[in-house]
XYZ file of C-alpha atoms in Angstrom:
639
model
C 50.526 -9.675 8.887
C 47.617 -11.946 8.125
C 47.652 -14.827 5.355
C 46.027 -13.462 2.230
C 45.094 -17.148 1.474
C 43.395 -17.564 5.085
C 39.656 -18.292 4.914
C 39.118 -15.113 6.924
C 39.582 -11.799 5.458
C 39.229 -8.932 7.688
C 39.148 -5.091 7.211
C 39.494 -3.269 10.568
C 38.493 0.144 9.244
C 34.994 -1.192 8.195
C 34.852 -4.076 10.630
C 33.872 -6.213 7.704
C 35.109 -9.609 7.022
C 34.316 -12.723 4.995
C 34.482 -16.318 6.073
C 34.464 -19.037 3.611
C 33.516 -22.742 4.180
C 34.651 -25.673 2.284
C 32.787 -27.753 -0.295
C 30.518 -26.791 -3.431
C 27.830 -29.358 -3.394
C 24.276 -27.716 -2.557
C 23.540 -29.874 0.440
C 22.557 -29.133 3.934
C 25.704 -30.613 5.470
C 28.011 -28.589 3.620
C 25.983 -25.173 4.425
C 26.152 -26.113 8.058
C 29.775 -26.678 7.864
C 30.321 -23.411 6.259
C 28.388 -21.578 8.900
C 30.229 -23.317 11.809
C 33.498 -22.359 10.233
C 32.279 -18.701 10.422
C 31.287 -19.179 14.118
C 34.975 -19.659 15.001
C 35.797 -16.171 14.626
C 32.552 -14.418 15.039
C 32.259 -11.843 17.733
C 29.330 -11.415 20.200
C 28.629 -7.929 19.050
C 25.722 -6.222 17.110
C 26.144 -6.449 13.313
C 24.834 -7.524 10.029
C 25.495 -10.878 8.150
C 25.189 -11.990 4.686
C 24.658 -15.473 3.573
C 26.379 -16.150 0.249
C 26.193 -19.199 -2.212
C 29.091 -20.854 -4.149
C 29.240 -18.035 -6.592
C 29.199 -15.358 -3.964
C 25.691 -14.138 -4.719
C 23.805 -13.013 -1.614
C 21.072 -15.443 -0.425
C 20.034 -13.458 2.669
C 20.815 -10.293 4.882
C 20.113 -10.282 8.500
C 20.973 -8.261 11.507
C 21.603 -9.291 14.992
C 22.125 -7.878 18.551
C 24.817 -10.614 19.101
C 26.048 -12.020 16.017
C 27.500 -15.201 17.442
C 24.289 -15.971 19.059
C 22.058 -15.283 15.966
C 24.224 -17.160 13.628
C 24.554 -20.063 15.866
C 20.666 -20.699 15.361
C 21.396 -21.622 11.599
C 23.475 -24.689 12.513
C 20.324 -26.089 14.453
C 18.584 -27.043 11.036
C 15.876 -29.195 13.030
C 14.368 -26.084 14.389
C 14.431 -23.960 11.134
C 11.461 -23.824 8.754
C 11.919 -25.370 5.318
C 12.571 -22.078 3.773
C 15.564 -21.340 5.804
C 16.760 -24.912 5.417
C 16.817 -24.481 1.738
C 18.890 -21.232 2.370
C 21.452 -22.894 4.507
C 21.785 -25.886 2.056
C 23.152 -23.248 -0.465
C 25.196 -21.317 1.947
C 28.968 -21.604 1.233
C 30.452 -18.349 2.885
C 29.325 -15.272 4.902
C 30.229 -11.697 5.082
C 29.860 -10.094 8.565
C 29.766 -6.393 9.359
C 29.688 -5.120 12.865
C 28.130 -1.869 14.170
C 28.015 0.054 17.217
C 24.561 -0.862 18.289
C 21.445 -2.749 16.956
C 19.823 0.294 15.711
C 22.742 0.910 13.118
C 22.650 -2.890 12.384
C 18.811 -2.445 11.403
C 19.599 0.420 9.121
C 22.512 -1.391 7.405
C 20.410 -4.387 6.898
C 17.841 -2.343 5.007
C 20.511 -0.762 2.819
C 21.964 -4.212 2.095
C 18.651 -5.737 1.134
C 17.711 -2.983 -1.427
C 21.177 -3.297 -2.798
C 21.395 -6.956 -3.208
C 17.749 -8.039 -3.098
C 18.341 -11.479 -1.928
C 16.285 -14.291 -2.707
C 15.346 -15.139 0.965
C 14.509 -11.650 2.289
C 11.261 -10.052 2.290
C 11.547 -7.408 -0.501
C 9.617 -4.183 -1.267
C 8.700 -4.459 -4.810
C 7.541 -0.931 -5.409
C 10.555 0.972 -4.131
C 10.899 3.718 -6.653
C 11.138 7.499 -5.223
C 7.980 9.144 -4.132
C 7.097 12.657 -5.243
C 7.250 15.666 -2.944
C 6.198 19.371 -3.443
C 9.274 21.632 -3.092
C 8.852 25.212 -2.366
C 12.352 26.633 -3.222
C 14.297 29.118 -0.915
C 17.126 30.000 -3.283
C 15.393 32.949 -5.047
C 13.847 36.259 -4.328
C 10.546 34.888 -5.773
C 10.471 31.222 -4.601
C 9.343 28.666 -7.212
C 6.883 25.758 -6.368
C 7.411 22.366 -8.043
C 7.253 18.618 -8.219
C 10.407 17.007 -6.892
C 11.834 13.530 -6.908
C 15.097 11.990 -5.665
C 17.710 13.334 -3.553
C 16.678 16.619 -1.601
C 19.651 18.694 -2.362
C 18.027 21.877 -3.336
C 17.491 24.565 -0.593
C 13.756 24.926 0.369
C 10.795 23.314 2.151
C 9.922 19.715 1.145
C 6.138 18.533 1.573
C 5.576 14.827 1.178
C 5.690 12.221 0.351
C 2.730 11.977 -2.122
C 1.393 8.617 -2.977
C 1.658 9.101 -6.694
C 2.534 11.603 -9.474
C -1.156 12.133 -9.996
C -1.753 13.070 -6.620
C 1.065 15.607 -6.452
C 0.211 16.901 -9.856
C -3.292 17.597 -8.672
C -2.274 19.223 -5.699
C 0.071 21.482 -7.338
C -2.424 22.508 -9.877
C -4.858 23.631 -7.167
C -1.868 25.305 -5.111
C -1.061 27.447 -8.234
C -4.678 28.473 -8.427
C -4.724 29.213 -4.801
C -1.466 30.872 -4.049
C -0.506 32.138 -7.572
C 3.130 31.043 -7.078
C 5.520 30.715 -10.023
C 6.337 27.357 -11.273
C 8.867 28.174 -14.134
C 12.561 27.836 -14.160
C 14.952 30.626 -12.949
C 16.365 30.707 -16.582
C 12.708 31.075 -18.107
C 11.931 33.733 -15.265
C 14.938 35.822 -16.156
C 14.110 36.131 -20.036
C 10.425 37.117 -19.695
C 9.387 40.708 -20.760
C 5.761 40.181 -20.461
C 3.476 37.570 -18.601
C 3.019 34.047 -19.804
C -0.141 32.076 -20.143
C -0.278 31.086 -16.556
C -0.885 34.665 -15.481
C -3.790 34.822 -18.080
C -5.507 31.955 -16.643
C -4.878 33.180 -13.157
C -2.426 30.489 -12.039
C 0.557 32.696 -11.422
C 0.922 36.321 -10.149
C 3.768 37.080 -12.776
C 6.592 38.214 -10.525
C 8.832 37.796 -13.523
C 7.536 41.130 -14.968
C 6.805 43.090 -11.691
C 3.128 42.506 -11.488
C 3.576 41.682 -7.754
C 5.967 43.058 -5.315
C 8.448 40.897 -3.586
C 6.788 41.667 -0.149
C 3.358 40.674 -1.549
C 4.821 37.575 -3.044
C 6.446 36.737 0.239
C 2.975 36.930 1.817
C 1.695 34.388 -0.735
C 4.710 32.133 0.352
C 3.847 32.377 3.797
C 0.244 31.478 3.064
C 1.269 28.402 1.133
C 3.552 27.177 3.736
C 0.761 27.582 6.412
C -1.628 25.624 4.186
C 1.040 22.832 3.658
C 1.687 22.734 7.436
C -2.119 21.963 7.984
C -3.264 25.540 8.693
C -6.010 25.625 6.029
C -8.524 27.155 8.289
C -6.261 30.172 8.963
C -5.623 30.401 5.017
C -9.395 30.133 4.506
C -10.336 32.647 7.047
C -7.707 35.154 5.608
C -8.894 34.937 2.056
C -12.575 35.171 3.236
C -11.790 38.443 5.084
C -9.916 39.891 1.998
C -12.656 38.980 -0.413
C -15.363 40.818 1.943
C -13.149 43.712 2.108
C -12.585 43.914 -1.604
C -16.317 43.600 -2.125
C -17.063 46.354 0.223
C -14.400 48.593 -1.545
C -16.421 48.074 -4.743
C -13.047 46.424 -6.114
C -15.096 43.518 -7.728
C -12.308 42.274 -9.853
C -9.892 41.703 -6.765
C -12.957 40.096 -5.083
C -13.460 37.731 -7.995
C -9.853 36.841 -7.999
C -10.132 35.959 -4.252
C -13.236 34.069 -4.835
C -11.464 31.740 -7.264
C -8.721 31.229 -4.899
C -11.371 30.139 -2.282
C -12.768 27.590 -4.600
C -9.394 26.214 -5.246
C -9.143 25.683 -1.458
C -12.431 24.071 -1.215
C -11.441 21.977 -3.963
C -8.390 20.783 -2.199
C -10.271 20.088 0.861
C -13.098 18.260 -0.835
C -10.462 15.845 -2.462
C -9.514 14.532 0.871
C -11.124 11.184 0.434
C -9.871 10.160 3.985
C -10.921 12.070 6.795
C -7.623 12.755 8.784
C -8.459 15.897 10.577
C -6.874 16.075 13.929
C -4.290 13.479 13.147
C -1.394 15.862 12.283
C 1.526 14.349 10.592
C 1.185 10.541 10.404
C 2.061 7.478 8.350
C -0.521 4.689 8.627
C -0.002 1.072 7.680
C -2.112 -1.817 7.722
C -1.326 -5.520 6.687
C -3.795 -8.018 5.270
C -2.845 -11.663 4.592
C -4.660 -14.312 2.428
C -3.507 -17.567 0.630
C 0.304 -16.707 1.497
C 0.053 -13.405 -0.103
C 0.639 -10.072 1.860
C -0.638 -6.722 1.054
C 0.307 -3.492 3.004
C -1.888 -0.290 2.739
C -0.225 2.983 3.484
C -1.866 6.391 4.080
C 0.231 9.439 4.057
C -1.186 12.272 6.259
C 0.424 15.720 6.579
C -1.013 18.645 8.470
C -4.388 16.552 8.913
C -4.578 16.558 5.155
C -4.498 13.278 3.039
C -1.651 13.232 0.515
C -2.661 10.015 -0.855
C -2.498 6.335 -0.395
C -0.799 3.366 -2.038
C -1.015 -0.465 -1.894
C 2.281 -2.569 -1.549
C 2.777 -6.229 -2.096
C 6.259 -7.376 -0.722
C 7.743 -10.270 -2.380
C 9.383 -13.594 -0.812
C 6.594 -13.549 2.011
C 5.903 -17.424 2.067
C 6.351 -18.956 5.429
C 7.487 -15.556 6.949
C 5.461 -14.274 10.011
C 3.565 -11.072 9.355
C 5.097 -9.182 12.130
C 8.485 -9.724 10.374
C 7.082 -8.961 6.948
C 5.833 -5.740 8.224
C 9.030 -4.768 10.082
C 11.193 -5.496 7.082
C 8.797 -3.590 4.983
C 9.071 -0.455 7.274
C 12.952 -0.475 7.119
C 13.161 -0.664 3.480
C 10.415 1.773 2.928
C 11.896 4.301 5.027
C 15.366 3.786 3.516
C 14.521 6.753 1.156
C 11.204 8.399 2.416
C 11.704 10.550 5.611
C 9.204 9.143 8.352
C 6.364 11.010 9.802
C 6.829 11.903 13.505
C 3.887 9.379 14.196
C 3.873 6.037 12.375
C 0.448 4.265 13.035
C 0.305 0.520 12.746
C -2.324 -2.051 13.075
C -0.347 -4.276 15.494
C 2.390 -4.111 18.004
C 5.794 -5.267 16.705
C 8.067 -7.412 18.649
C 11.149 -4.970 17.491
C 8.863 -1.812 17.535
C 11.099 -0.027 20.072
C 14.359 -0.938 18.035
C 12.568 0.097 14.742
C 11.549 3.592 16.371
C 15.237 4.165 17.508
C 16.466 3.368 14.079
C 14.148 5.587 12.166
C 14.654 8.333 14.712
C 18.537 8.053 14.207
C 18.211 8.369 10.403
C 15.582 11.183 10.420
C 17.139 13.373 13.344
C 13.957 13.810 15.296
C 11.835 11.323 17.419
C 9.725 8.924 15.587
C 6.832 7.169 17.606
C 5.284 3.834 16.561
C 1.922 3.293 18.099
C -1.294 1.271 17.532
C -4.254 3.624 17.686
C -6.871 2.579 20.423
C -9.543 5.290 19.994
C -10.527 8.557 18.342
C -9.727 9.820 14.882
C -6.554 7.667 14.719
C -8.463 4.563 15.315
C -11.035 5.364 12.776
C -8.249 5.932 10.141
C -6.677 2.754 11.134
C -9.856 0.893 10.616
C -10.124 2.457 7.069
C -6.541 1.552 6.198
C -7.302 -2.111 7.437
C -10.503 -2.107 5.095
C -8.434 -0.834 2.310
C -5.694 -3.404 2.647
C -8.188 -6.212 2.614
C -10.015 -4.787 -0.549
C -6.621 -4.165 -2.314
C -5.476 -7.751 -1.614
C -8.626 -9.242 -2.820
C -8.153 -7.187 -6.055
C -4.710 -8.434 -6.334
C -5.634 -11.959 -5.784
C -8.372 -11.651 -8.448
C -6.021 -9.921 -10.878
C -3.406 -12.653 -10.183
C -5.878 -15.486 -11.079
C -6.835 -13.673 -14.394
C -3.090 -13.030 -15.112
C -2.224 -16.670 -14.329
C -4.920 -17.779 -16.626
C -3.580 -15.684 -19.522
C 0.004 -16.629 -18.935
C -1.041 -20.253 -19.336
C -2.968 -19.653 -22.452
C 0.083 -17.681 -23.754
C 2.274 -20.819 -23.008
C -0.402 -23.172 -24.877
C -0.307 -20.692 -27.892
C 3.457 -20.563 -28.189
C 4.031 -24.240 -27.050
C 6.133 -23.190 -23.969
C 6.702 -25.923 -21.294
C 5.199 -23.680 -18.578
C 3.671 -20.340 -18.186
C 6.222 -17.699 -18.579
C 7.617 -15.856 -15.779
C 9.458 -13.378 -17.644
C 8.342 -11.945 -21.071
C 10.623 -9.370 -22.779
C 9.269 -7.165 -25.749
C 11.431 -5.175 -28.113
C 10.961 -2.415 -30.565
C 13.136 0.093 -32.295
C 12.464 3.779 -32.735
C 14.066 6.557 -34.984
C 12.976 9.227 -37.575
C 14.707 8.815 -40.983
C 17.660 7.107 -39.120
C 18.186 9.740 -36.594
C 18.323 9.438 -32.744
C 17.999 5.737 -33.301
C 17.520 3.527 -30.121
C 16.237 0.217 -29.277
C 13.703 -0.466 -26.235
C 13.084 -3.277 -24.005
C 10.217 -3.824 -21.665
C 9.603 -6.620 -19.334
C 6.415 -8.304 -17.982
C 5.675 -11.098 -15.658
C 2.934 -12.594 -13.511
C 2.862 -9.573 -11.424
C 2.605 -7.050 -14.501
C 4.876 -4.710 -16.020
C 8.559 -4.596 -14.260
C 9.216 -0.903 -15.111
C 12.424 -1.071 -13.017
C 13.903 -3.614 -15.621
C 13.117 -1.590 -18.660
C 16.115 -0.944 -20.853
C 16.908 1.400 -23.811
C 19.841 0.729 -26.135
C 21.346 3.770 -28.031
C 22.432 2.210 -31.340
C 26.111 2.525 -31.764
C 27.252 0.419 -34.675
C 24.430 -0.428 -36.998
C 23.092 1.689 -39.800
C 20.298 3.640 -38.220
C 18.111 3.173 -41.371
C 18.265 -0.385 -41.105
C 15.903 -2.025 -38.765
C 17.223 -5.423 -39.102
C 20.579 -4.364 -38.236
C 19.410 -2.243 -35.338
C 17.541 -5.418 -33.910
C 20.812 -7.482 -34.451
C 22.729 -4.994 -32.412
C 20.161 -4.653 -29.683
C 19.992 -8.550 -29.379
C 23.800 -8.948 -29.377
C 24.335 -6.529 -26.580
C 21.478 -7.839 -24.330
C 22.335 -11.483 -24.645
C 25.945 -11.178 -24.534
C 25.546 -9.303 -21.231
C 23.157 -12.029 -20.003
C 25.684 -14.816 -20.998
C 28.354 -12.818 -19.113
C 26.566 -12.009 -15.934
C 24.152 -15.029 -15.614
C 25.506 -17.953 -17.474
C 23.535 -20.468 -15.362
C 20.299 -18.608 -15.694
C 19.441 -18.840 -12.109
C 19.045 -15.173 -11.389
C 15.564 -14.764 -12.982
C 17.071 -12.275 -15.722
C 16.721 -14.724 -18.734
C 13.362 -14.510 -20.627
C 10.808 -17.495 -21.109
C 9.369 -15.693 -24.107
C 10.549 -12.834 -26.261
C 8.270 -10.668 -28.406
C 9.485 -8.503 -31.184
C 7.524 -5.725 -32.648
C 7.979 -6.656 -36.296
C 7.539 -9.120 -38.800
C 9.536 -12.168 -40.228
C 12.614 -10.056 -41.259
C 13.183 -8.754 -37.485
C 12.331 -12.229 -36.190
C 15.131 -13.748 -38.363
C 17.579 -11.067 -37.577
C 17.118 -11.788 -33.716
C 17.159 -15.386 -34.202
C 20.432 -15.296 -36.174
C 22.168 -13.490 -33.417
C 21.068 -16.066 -30.774
C 22.071 -18.832 -33.013
C 25.453 -17.296 -33.376
C 25.812 -17.093 -29.739
C 24.777 -20.768 -29.196
C 21.488 -19.760 -27.646
C 18.471 -22.019 -29.089
C 16.357 -22.433 -26.134
C 14.800 -18.799 -25.999
C 11.450 -18.700 -27.673
C 11.194 -15.657 -30.042
C 7.772 -14.415 -31.806
C 7.479 -11.557 -34.025
C 4.127 -9.467 -33.455
C 3.379 -7.737 -36.981
C 0.192 -6.123 -38.163
C -1.883 -7.826 -40.633
C -2.499 -7.113 -44.248
C -4.976 -4.271 -43.130
C -2.570 -2.252 -41.012
C -5.239 0.240 -39.662
C -7.569 -2.540 -38.290
C -6.726 -3.574 -34.708
C -7.130 -7.255 -33.861
C -5.375 -8.625 -37.244
C -1.981 -9.091 -35.806
C 0.089 -11.795 -37.104
C 2.357 -13.893 -34.841
C 5.313 -15.090 -36.707
C 7.022 -18.105 -34.974
C 10.618 -19.476 -35.304
C 9.641 -22.580 -37.283
C 7.934 -20.404 -40.155
C 4.464 -20.636 -38.961
C 2.004 -17.674 -38.864
C -0.782 -17.593 -36.180
C -3.570 -14.988 -35.856
C -6.280 -15.013 -33.085
C -9.905 -14.197 -32.825
C -10.491 -10.425 -32.556
C -12.162 -10.865 -29.217
C -9.366 -13.241 -27.625
C -8.298 -12.051 -24.128
C -4.793 -13.365 -25.019
C -4.818 -11.189 -28.254
C -5.675 -8.160 -25.988
C -2.948 -9.000 -23.600
C -0.314 -9.561 -26.179
C -1.445 -6.375 -27.836
C -1.019 -4.464 -24.551
C 2.591 -5.789 -24.274
C 3.389 -4.606 -27.760
C 1.652 -1.213 -27.070
C 3.780 -0.828 -23.793
C 7.001 -1.363 -25.935
C 5.953 0.948 -28.433
C 5.033 3.688 -26.105
C 8.422 3.297 -24.114
C 10.582 3.422 -27.398
C 8.823 6.499 -28.594
C 9.167 8.261 -25.316
C 12.865 7.242 -25.097
C 13.167 8.541 -28.773
C 11.634 11.934 -27.932
C 13.774 12.376 -24.907
C 16.905 11.867 -27.112
C 15.616 14.130 -29.746
C 14.811 16.675 -27.444
C 18.283 16.505 -25.888
C 20.035 16.382 -29.403
C 18.001 19.751 -30.325
C 19.416 21.492 -27.245
C 22.998 20.266 -27.802
C 25.733 22.603 -29.050
C 29.216 21.619 -30.788
C 30.777 23.364 -27.819
C 29.371 20.494 -25.582
C 32.170 18.457 -26.921
C 34.984 20.799 -25.887
C 36.435 19.564 -22.687
C 36.591 21.909 -19.763
C 33.719 24.244 -21.172
C 31.032 24.567 -18.823
C 27.554 26.512 -19.299
C 29.005 29.834 -18.160
C 31.972 29.752 -20.673
C 29.810 28.192 -23.499
C 27.456 31.216 -22.999
C 30.141 33.732 -23.022
C 31.567 32.344 -26.226
C 28.209 32.101 -27.953
C 27.208 35.879 -26.760
C 30.692 37.108 -28.180
C 30.815 35.064 -31.502
C 27.200 34.640 -32.169
C 27.288 31.080 -33.329
C 29.261 27.824 -32.531
C 30.574 27.832 -36.152
C 32.198 31.202 -35.573
C 33.739 29.737 -32.595
C 35.247 26.886 -34.281
C 36.606 29.348 -36.938
C 38.082 32.075 -34.597
C 41.568 32.653 -34.173
C 43.547 32.425 -30.902
C 43.751 36.150 -30.339
C 40.017 36.300 -31.084
C 39.194 33.621 -28.466
C 41.200 35.507 -25.966
C 39.178 38.643 -26.377
C 36.029 36.798 -25.424
C 34.718 38.222 -21.857
C 35.084 35.687 -19.232
C 37.471 33.345 -21.341
C 40.907 33.061 -20.075
C 44.116 32.494 -22.160
C 44.320 29.048 -20.931
C 40.722 28.366 -21.864
C 41.116 29.897 -25.245
C 44.058 27.834 -25.895
C 42.050 24.592 -24.961
C 39.161 25.780 -27.276
C 41.543 26.300 -30.224
C 43.742 23.250 -29.758
C 40.377 21.234 -29.645
C 39.292 22.432 -33.194
C 42.839 22.784 -34.916
C 44.758 19.958 -33.697
C 42.570 17.159 -34.883
C-alpha cells in the first residue's frame, strides 16, 4: 500500500498522478528542483503534463510522445526562452496523465487548456459555441431551426456558421425557399388555422393539412440537397416546375415558385467568397505583427460560404507561429466538428499528428493541406488578405482603446490604465423579478463570458440601495474566498455603478465592512436634465462630482459601458419575468413532471383546485397513480 504522505499520488485507473517538489519561494532553482523530483518517477510514455504553482493553480498544460524526455527539457533552463523560464520559476508541482498514444494526448491537452485556461498556454479567446442549422428527423413534418450546444436531437446538422446573423439570414431565406416549418412541436399540435408565416409564404402550413406528408417530405429532400451543396439541382427543379405551372395557366403556383427561385438567388448572391468547387472545407490563415497574431477562418460547406470570423488568441508573445496555429486548431475543434478538408496557409510540424487526432475525434478522415493551385489556392489567398486586414483593424482599435483607457485612468486618478472594469446595475418592475447585473470590459473590449447576474435573495426588492449592497456583498465575498492574493486577474481595477450618490455609498459601505479599500468606485448618474445625453454626472468616492464635455471620447466610452450593463440587466430581467409568467405552483411539487402536471390541470382546471382537492379526488385524475396523488396531497397539507 502506498504511503498517503508520499510526494507521489498515483491513480492506476486513470493513469494520473501528481508529484510535488519542495520549497515555496518563487525562484528558478526551486522550480527546477520540483521538476527534477517529478522526473524520478516519470515514464517514457505518451501523455499530458500540468505545471502548477505553490497554490496548485495550473500554469501550463503540455503533451508529449515521451513524457520523460519532454519534461527533462525544462531542467535545461539556459535553452528555454524567457517566457518558459518564468514558468519554471513558478512551478512547484506537476500532474501527469498518461495516454495510449500521442494523438490522445493532443486531444486531452486541448480539453485541459479549455478547462484550466493556464497563463502560459496559447488560449482561444472566442470559444463560445457556433450556431448550426438543424433539420430535425423526429417528426412526420420535420422542423428547421437554429441550434447551439450539444447535438442530442435526432436530425441533420449543417454548420458551423460564423455568427448568429449569418445563420439567421440563411434560415430566413431557406424558409422562403423550401417552406419548412420553424415552430415547436407544441405549437404545431395546437393549431387549427395557419399562422402568419403561411400568409407571408414562409411556411407550407403542414399543421393544418395544407400540404401532404409526401409533398412535405419532397421539400425536406430539396432542402437537404441544397444544404449539401446541390443548389444547381434544386434550381433546375424549381425552374422546370415554374415553367410547367405557367404552361398549365396556374399562375398562382408559378408566382410561388418564382418567389422561391428569388430566395435561392438571394442565398447564392450573398456568397461573398467564391467557394465553388471547394466542397466541404475549413480555411485558416494566420497573420502576425508587433507580437499580435490574428487567425482568419472561412467555413465552406457544399461549395457555399457559411461565413468567416477573425480570432485573436491570447498569450502568443514569444510563441512560434506554427505552435500558435496548432494550439488554436486543437482548441477550436474541441467543440466544432471539423470539415473533411482543413486548408492551411502553412505546413505544420505536427500536421500529421493533428490530422490523426481530429480524425479520431470526428470519426472520419480529416486531411490537412496547403493549397497550391486552383480554386482552393485563390480561396487561401483571400483568407490571407482578410487575416492581414483584420489584424490591422485590431491593432488600430487596440491603439484607440489603449488611449481611452489611459484617459479613463487620468480622469479617475488610477495608478495605471484599468485592465478590468466592472459595471453594475439593478433591474426590476415595482420590486418583482429583481436581479443585479455585472458586465466586464477590458483592453480587448467586452468580456461577455464573464458577465454575471445576481438573483436578489435577501434584500427588499423595492430598495435599490439594499439590492446593490447584496450584489456587492456576494460578488466580493466570493472574490476574497477564491482569489485572496488577487493574482488571477479577476479583481476589478475600476467599478462603475449605474446610479448616483446613494448607490455609490451603498457599495462603498459593503467594501469597507469587508476591509476592501483599494477598489475605485464611481457612480454614473444622469444629470439634472435626464432626457439629455451627455449630461452624466460621475460621483467619486471622496464626494466630488465630475462632468465631461458632450463631445468627449471618454464620455462616449463610459456611456457605452453604462448602456451595456443596462442592456444586459434588462434582458436578464425579461428572461426571468417570462419564466415566472410560465411557471405554475405545481412546479414546486417534487416528482411532478410535465405530463402529470398537465393531467392534473386538465382534470381540475386550475392549480388552486389541485391544491384544494381531497386525496380521493386526486386519485381519480387520469394518469395519476395513488402514490403520486398521496405525494401531491402531502405536499399541500402537511406543511
